[in-house]
Structures are given as C-alpha cells and as structure tokens.
Tab-separated table of C-alpha atoms and ligand atoms in Angstrom:
chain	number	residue	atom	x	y	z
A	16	UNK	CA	-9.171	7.144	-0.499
A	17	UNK	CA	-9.135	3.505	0.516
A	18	UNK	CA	-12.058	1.625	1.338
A	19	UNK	CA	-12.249	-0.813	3.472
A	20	UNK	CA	-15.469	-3.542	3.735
A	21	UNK	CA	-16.588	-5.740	6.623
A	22	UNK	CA	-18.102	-9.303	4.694
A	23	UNK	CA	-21.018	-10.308	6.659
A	24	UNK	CA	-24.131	-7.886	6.969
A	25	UNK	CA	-22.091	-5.465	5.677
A	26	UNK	CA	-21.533	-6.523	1.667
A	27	UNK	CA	-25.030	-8.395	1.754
A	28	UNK	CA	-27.462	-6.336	3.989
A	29	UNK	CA	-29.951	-7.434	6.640
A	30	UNK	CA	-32.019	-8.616	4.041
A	31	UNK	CA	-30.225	-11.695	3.355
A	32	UNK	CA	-29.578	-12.514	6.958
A	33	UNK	CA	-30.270	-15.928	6.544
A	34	UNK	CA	-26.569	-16.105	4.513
A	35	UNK	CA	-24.983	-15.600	7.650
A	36	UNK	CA	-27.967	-18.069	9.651
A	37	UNK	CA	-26.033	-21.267	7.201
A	38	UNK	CA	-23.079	-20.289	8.950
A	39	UNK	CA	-23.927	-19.938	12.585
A	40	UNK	CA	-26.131	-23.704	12.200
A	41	UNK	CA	-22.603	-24.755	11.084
A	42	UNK	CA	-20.665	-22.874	13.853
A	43	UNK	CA	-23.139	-24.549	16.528
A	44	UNK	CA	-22.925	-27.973	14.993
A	45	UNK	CA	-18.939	-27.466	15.460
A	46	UNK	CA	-19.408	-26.531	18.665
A	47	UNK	CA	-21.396	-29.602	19.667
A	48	UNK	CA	-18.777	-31.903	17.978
A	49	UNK	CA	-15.715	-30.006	20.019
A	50	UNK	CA	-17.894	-30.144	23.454
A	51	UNK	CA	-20.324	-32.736	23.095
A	52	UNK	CA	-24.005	-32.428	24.922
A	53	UNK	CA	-26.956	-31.952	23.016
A	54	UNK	CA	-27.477	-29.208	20.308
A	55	UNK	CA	-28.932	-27.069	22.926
A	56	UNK	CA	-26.412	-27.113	25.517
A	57	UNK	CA	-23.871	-26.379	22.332
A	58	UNK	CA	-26.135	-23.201	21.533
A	59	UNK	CA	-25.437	-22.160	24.962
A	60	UNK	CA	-21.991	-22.615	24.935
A	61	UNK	CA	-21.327	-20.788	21.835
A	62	UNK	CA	-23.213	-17.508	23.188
A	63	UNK	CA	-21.072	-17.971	25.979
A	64	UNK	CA	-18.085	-17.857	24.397
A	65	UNK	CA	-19.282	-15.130	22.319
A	66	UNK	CA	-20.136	-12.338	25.518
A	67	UNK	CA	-17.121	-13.771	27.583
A	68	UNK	CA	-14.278	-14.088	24.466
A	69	UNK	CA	-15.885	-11.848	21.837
A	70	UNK	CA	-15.789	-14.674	19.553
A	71	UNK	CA	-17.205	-18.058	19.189
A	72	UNK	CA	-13.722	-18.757	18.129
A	73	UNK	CA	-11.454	-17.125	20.432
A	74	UNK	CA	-13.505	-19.078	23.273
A	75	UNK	CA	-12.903	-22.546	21.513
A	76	UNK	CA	-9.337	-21.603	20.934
A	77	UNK	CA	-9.074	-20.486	24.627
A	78	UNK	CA	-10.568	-23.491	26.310
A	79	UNK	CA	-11.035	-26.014	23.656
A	80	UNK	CA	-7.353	-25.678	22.083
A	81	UNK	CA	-9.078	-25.823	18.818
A	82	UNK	CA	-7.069	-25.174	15.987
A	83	UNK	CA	-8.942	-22.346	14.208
A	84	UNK	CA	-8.224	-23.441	10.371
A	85	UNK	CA	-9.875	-27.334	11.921
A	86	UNK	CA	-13.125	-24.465	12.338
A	87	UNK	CA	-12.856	-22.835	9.235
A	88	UNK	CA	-12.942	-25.742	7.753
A	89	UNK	CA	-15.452	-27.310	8.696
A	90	UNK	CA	-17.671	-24.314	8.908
A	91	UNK	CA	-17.014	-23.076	5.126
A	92	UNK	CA	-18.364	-26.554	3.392
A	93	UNK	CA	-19.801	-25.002	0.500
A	94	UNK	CA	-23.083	-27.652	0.465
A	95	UNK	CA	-24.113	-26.640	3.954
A	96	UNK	CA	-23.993	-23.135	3.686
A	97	UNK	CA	-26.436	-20.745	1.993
A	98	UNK	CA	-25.011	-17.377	0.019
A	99	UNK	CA	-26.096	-14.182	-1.089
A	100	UNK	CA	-28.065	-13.358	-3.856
A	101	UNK	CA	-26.593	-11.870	-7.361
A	102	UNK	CA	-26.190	-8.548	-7.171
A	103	UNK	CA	-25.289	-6.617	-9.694
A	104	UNK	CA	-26.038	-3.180	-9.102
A	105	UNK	CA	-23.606	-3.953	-5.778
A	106	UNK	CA	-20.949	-4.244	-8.663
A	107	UNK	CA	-22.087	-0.921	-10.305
A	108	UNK	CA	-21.671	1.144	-7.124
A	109	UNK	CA	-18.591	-1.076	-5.853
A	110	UNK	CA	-16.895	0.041	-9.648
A	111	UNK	CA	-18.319	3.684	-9.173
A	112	UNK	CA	-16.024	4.134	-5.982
A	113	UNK	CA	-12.488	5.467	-7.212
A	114	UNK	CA	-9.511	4.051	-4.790
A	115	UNK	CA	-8.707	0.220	-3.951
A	116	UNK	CA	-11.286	-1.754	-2.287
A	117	UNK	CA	-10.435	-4.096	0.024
A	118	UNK	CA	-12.466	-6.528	2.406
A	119	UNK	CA	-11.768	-6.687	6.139
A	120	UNK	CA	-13.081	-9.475	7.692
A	121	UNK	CA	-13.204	-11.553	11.096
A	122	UNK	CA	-14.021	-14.700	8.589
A	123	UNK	CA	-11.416	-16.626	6.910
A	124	UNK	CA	-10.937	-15.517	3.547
A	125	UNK	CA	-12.880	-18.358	1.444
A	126	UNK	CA	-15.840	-17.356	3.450
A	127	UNK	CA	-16.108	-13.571	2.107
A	128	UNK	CA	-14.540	-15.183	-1.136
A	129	UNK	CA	-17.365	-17.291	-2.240
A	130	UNK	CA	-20.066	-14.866	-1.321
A	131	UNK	CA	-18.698	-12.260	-3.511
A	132	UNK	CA	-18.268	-14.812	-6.275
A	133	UNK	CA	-21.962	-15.776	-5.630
A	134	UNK	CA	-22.758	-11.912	-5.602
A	135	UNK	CA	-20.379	-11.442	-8.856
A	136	UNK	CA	-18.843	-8.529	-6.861
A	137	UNK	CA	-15.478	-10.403	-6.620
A	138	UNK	CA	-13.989	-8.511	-9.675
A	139	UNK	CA	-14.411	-5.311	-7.544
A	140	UNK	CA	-12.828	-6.230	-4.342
A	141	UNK	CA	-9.073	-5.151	-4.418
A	142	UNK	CA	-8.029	-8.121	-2.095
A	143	UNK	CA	-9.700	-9.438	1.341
A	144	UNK	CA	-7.536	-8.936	4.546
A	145	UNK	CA	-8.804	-11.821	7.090
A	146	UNK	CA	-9.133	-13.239	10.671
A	147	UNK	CA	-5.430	-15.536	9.814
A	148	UNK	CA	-3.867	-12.655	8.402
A	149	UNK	CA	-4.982	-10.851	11.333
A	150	UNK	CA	-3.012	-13.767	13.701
A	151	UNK	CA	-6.725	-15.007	14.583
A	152	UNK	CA	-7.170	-12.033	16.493
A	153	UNK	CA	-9.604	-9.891	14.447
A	154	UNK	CA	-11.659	-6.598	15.148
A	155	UNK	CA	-11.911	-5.491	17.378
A	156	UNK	CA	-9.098	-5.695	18.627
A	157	UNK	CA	-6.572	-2.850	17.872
A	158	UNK	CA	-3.881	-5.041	16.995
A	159	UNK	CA	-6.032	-6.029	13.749
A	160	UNK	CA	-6.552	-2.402	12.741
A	161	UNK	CA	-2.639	-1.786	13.528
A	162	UNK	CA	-1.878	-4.490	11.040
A	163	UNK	CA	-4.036	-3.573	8.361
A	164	UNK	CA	-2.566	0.149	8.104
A	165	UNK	CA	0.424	-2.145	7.670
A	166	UNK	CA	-0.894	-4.664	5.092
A	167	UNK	CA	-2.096	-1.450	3.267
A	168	UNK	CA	1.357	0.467	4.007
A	169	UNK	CA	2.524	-2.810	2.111
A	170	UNK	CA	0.699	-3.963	-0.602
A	171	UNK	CA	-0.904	-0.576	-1.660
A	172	UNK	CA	2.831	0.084	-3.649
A	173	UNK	CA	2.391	-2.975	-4.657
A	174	UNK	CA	-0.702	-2.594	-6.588
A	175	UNK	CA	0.688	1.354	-8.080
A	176	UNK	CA	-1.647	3.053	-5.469
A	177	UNK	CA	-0.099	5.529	-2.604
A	178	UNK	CA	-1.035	4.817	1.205
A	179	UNK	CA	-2.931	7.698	2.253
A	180	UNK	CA	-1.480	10.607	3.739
A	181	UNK	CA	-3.890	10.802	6.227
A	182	UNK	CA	-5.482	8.200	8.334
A	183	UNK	CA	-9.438	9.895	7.663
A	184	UNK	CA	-8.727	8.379	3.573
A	185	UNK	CA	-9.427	5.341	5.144
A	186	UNK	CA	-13.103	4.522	4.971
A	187	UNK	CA	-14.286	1.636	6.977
A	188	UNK	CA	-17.879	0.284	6.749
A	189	UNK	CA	-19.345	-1.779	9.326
A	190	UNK	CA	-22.567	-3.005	10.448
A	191	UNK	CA	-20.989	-3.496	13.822
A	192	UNK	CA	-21.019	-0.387	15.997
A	193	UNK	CA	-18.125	-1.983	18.397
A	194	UNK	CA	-16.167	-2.727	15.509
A	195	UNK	CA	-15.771	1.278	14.101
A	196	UNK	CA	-14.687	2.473	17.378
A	197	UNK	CA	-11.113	1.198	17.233
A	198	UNK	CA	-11.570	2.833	13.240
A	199	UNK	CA	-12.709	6.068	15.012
A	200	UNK	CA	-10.082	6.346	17.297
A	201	UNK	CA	-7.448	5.913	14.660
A	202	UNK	CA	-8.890	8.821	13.053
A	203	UNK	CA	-10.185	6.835	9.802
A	204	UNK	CA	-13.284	7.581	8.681
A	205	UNK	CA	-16.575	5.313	10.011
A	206	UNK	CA	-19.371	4.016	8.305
A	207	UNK	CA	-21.873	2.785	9.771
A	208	UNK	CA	-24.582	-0.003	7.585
A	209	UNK	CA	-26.851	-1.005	9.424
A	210	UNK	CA	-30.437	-0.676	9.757
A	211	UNK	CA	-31.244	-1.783	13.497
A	212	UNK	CA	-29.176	0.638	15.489
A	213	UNK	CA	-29.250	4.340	16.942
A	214	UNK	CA	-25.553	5.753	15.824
A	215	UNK	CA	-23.844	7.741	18.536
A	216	UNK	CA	-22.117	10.969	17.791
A	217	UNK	CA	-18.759	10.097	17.067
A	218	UNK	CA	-19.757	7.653	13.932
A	219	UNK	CA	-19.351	9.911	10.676
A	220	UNK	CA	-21.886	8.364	9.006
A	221	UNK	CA	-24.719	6.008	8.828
A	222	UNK	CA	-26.752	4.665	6.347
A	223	UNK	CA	-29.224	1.441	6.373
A	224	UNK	CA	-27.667	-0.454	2.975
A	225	UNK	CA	-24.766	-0.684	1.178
A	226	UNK	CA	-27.053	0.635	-1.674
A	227	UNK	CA	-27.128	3.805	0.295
A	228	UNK	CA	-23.420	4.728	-0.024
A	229	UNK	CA	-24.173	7.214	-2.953
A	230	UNK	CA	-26.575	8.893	-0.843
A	231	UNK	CA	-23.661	9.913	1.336
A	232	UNK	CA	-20.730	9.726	-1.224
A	233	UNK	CA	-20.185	13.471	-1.642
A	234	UNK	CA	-19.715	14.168	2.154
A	235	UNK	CA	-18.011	10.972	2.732
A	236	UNK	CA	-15.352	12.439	0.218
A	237	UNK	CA	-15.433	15.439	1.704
A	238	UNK	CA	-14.485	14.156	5.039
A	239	UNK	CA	-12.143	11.903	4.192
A	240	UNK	CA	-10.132	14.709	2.743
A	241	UNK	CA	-10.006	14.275	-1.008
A	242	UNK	CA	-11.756	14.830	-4.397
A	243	UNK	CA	-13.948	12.131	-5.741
A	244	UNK	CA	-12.676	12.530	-9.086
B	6	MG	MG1	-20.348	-7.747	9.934
C-alpha cells in the first residue's frame, strides 16, 4: 500500500485553518503587486482566477505571464507566514501506517516542507511530489495523477519498495472532494478528510481528521487489497 497525502487541510486539519489564512494574505498581496489596484480589487481578482483557472496561479500564469517559482517565492517567506502546530501524535499514526508515505501537493515543495518540520512529521513523509514536479499543472488535472503513478513507478525501486500491483494500493487523502475524483476514476482508493462536506457515493471513505485514519484503517486495508501487517 502506498499512501499518498494532500499538504494543506489535509496534514493539519480545519482546526488550524489559519496556517493556510498566512498564505492566502500572501497570495493576495502578490496578486496586488502583479496587477496593481487596491487590496480589494486584488481579492477580487484572485477569486476570479480561482473559479475561471482553478488556480490563483494558473490565472496569473495565463494572463499575467508570471513565472510561477517568482510566486512561490514570494509567497513561502518564512516571517510572513504562520504554521501548524507540533504534533506529535500525527507522527505516531503517520509511523503506525506500513508502506511509503508520500505528500502530493498543488504547493511547491518548501511550502509542505516547513510545515511538516514545524509539525515534526517530516521524518515520516517518504518524499513530497509537488505543483513543479507536476509541470505547474497540479490536481486536478489528470495529467498530475498520470505522472505521479510514474514518479512512484520510478522512485518506489528506488527506495527497495514494489509499485503496487493494483491501482486501489494507492490511498489518496484529500480534503478536496474535486481533487479524489480523478483518484477515483483511476481506481485508487479515496479518502476523504474533511469535516464540512456531505461525501457522495463513489468516495470510499470519509473521515473528519487525519486523527481519524485508525478509525477506518482496517477497512481501508481491506479495500485497498492487502494485509496491514
Ligand atoms: Mg488541501
């Protein structure tokens, strides 16, 4: 079994949504810089961009030319930006789950990097898989899930594990509904963390928290076709 992590809301829950707050302020403020106008009129823009290009990013790439690692850049300065809390019983269950753990995230790796650090979770994570790995076009858009069946197809011989025989050994867990359906459709097994919404039928499971994984674990394993040894 592989299991795959979304960063933000996903790793640090609902609870700590002001973590991902720091980096929207910053995302706005970059926004205003690239397009000028007040902050307001930058606020605007950005959910704009968001509903019309999926990303704040892919809009200022698309119509601003903006280089995306000019963004990152500027949005990841550690002194502006708030992270989550320690969390060590986040390690406990992260080290409880047998198979590599990787992150898979529409943030640029330094983003997801620090938090864990911050979280002292980092020492469980297998490896993060990111937007620029992903050609800055990240879930979810198929082409991102494509590529990280190949990333894993890669690097999991790398690291002495085998790629999964079967795509439901992949485990993905979101908070974002619209980013498990291109998961579901692949046939790997969904996740959904997140407290807020209704899951529809075809998620395989749901649970509010990360901390409820073990809750689910035995059925998860059970779906994903192999023995949680
Ligand atoms: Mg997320």
């Amino acid at each position: 079994m592989v299991w795959l992590f979304d960063y933000d809301l996903t790793l640090y829950g609902e609870e700590e949504r002001f973590v991902l707050d720091s980096l929207d302020r910053r995302i706005a403020l970059f926004v205003q810089k690239t397009v000028g106008g007040d902050f307001e009129n930058a606020t605007r823009i950005r959910k704009e961009y968001l509903v019309r290009f999926g990303t704040t990013l892919s809009g200022l790439m698309a119509m601003n030319g903006t280089d995306p690692d000019d963004f990152f850049d500027f949005i990841h300065e550690p002194e502006h930006l708030i992270y989550p809390k320690e969390a060590p019983e986040k390690l406990a269950l992260l080290l409880g789950l047998k198979g590599p753990r990787f992150v898979f995230t529409n943030g640029r790796h330094d983003w997801s990097e620090a938090g864990m650090a911050h979280m002292g979770i980092d020492s469980a994570i297998d490896g993060v898989f990111d937007l620029k790995m992903l050609g800055w076009e990240g879930k979810p858009h198929d082409s991102a899930y494509v590529k990280m069946e190949r990333w894993l197809e890669r690097v999991l011989p790398e690291k002495g594990w085998a790629m999964p025989a079967n795509p439901s050994e992949i485990v993905l867990l979101e908070d974002s509904l619209r980013n498990l359906e291109p998961a579901h459709a692949r046939g790997w097994t969904t996740i959904l963390v997140n407290p807020n919404v209704e899951a529809p039928a075809w998620v395989d499971f749901h649970i509010p928290h990360l901390m409820n994984l073990p809750d689910i674990l035995p059925e998860v394993t059970s779906r994903a076709g192999c023995a949680h040894r």
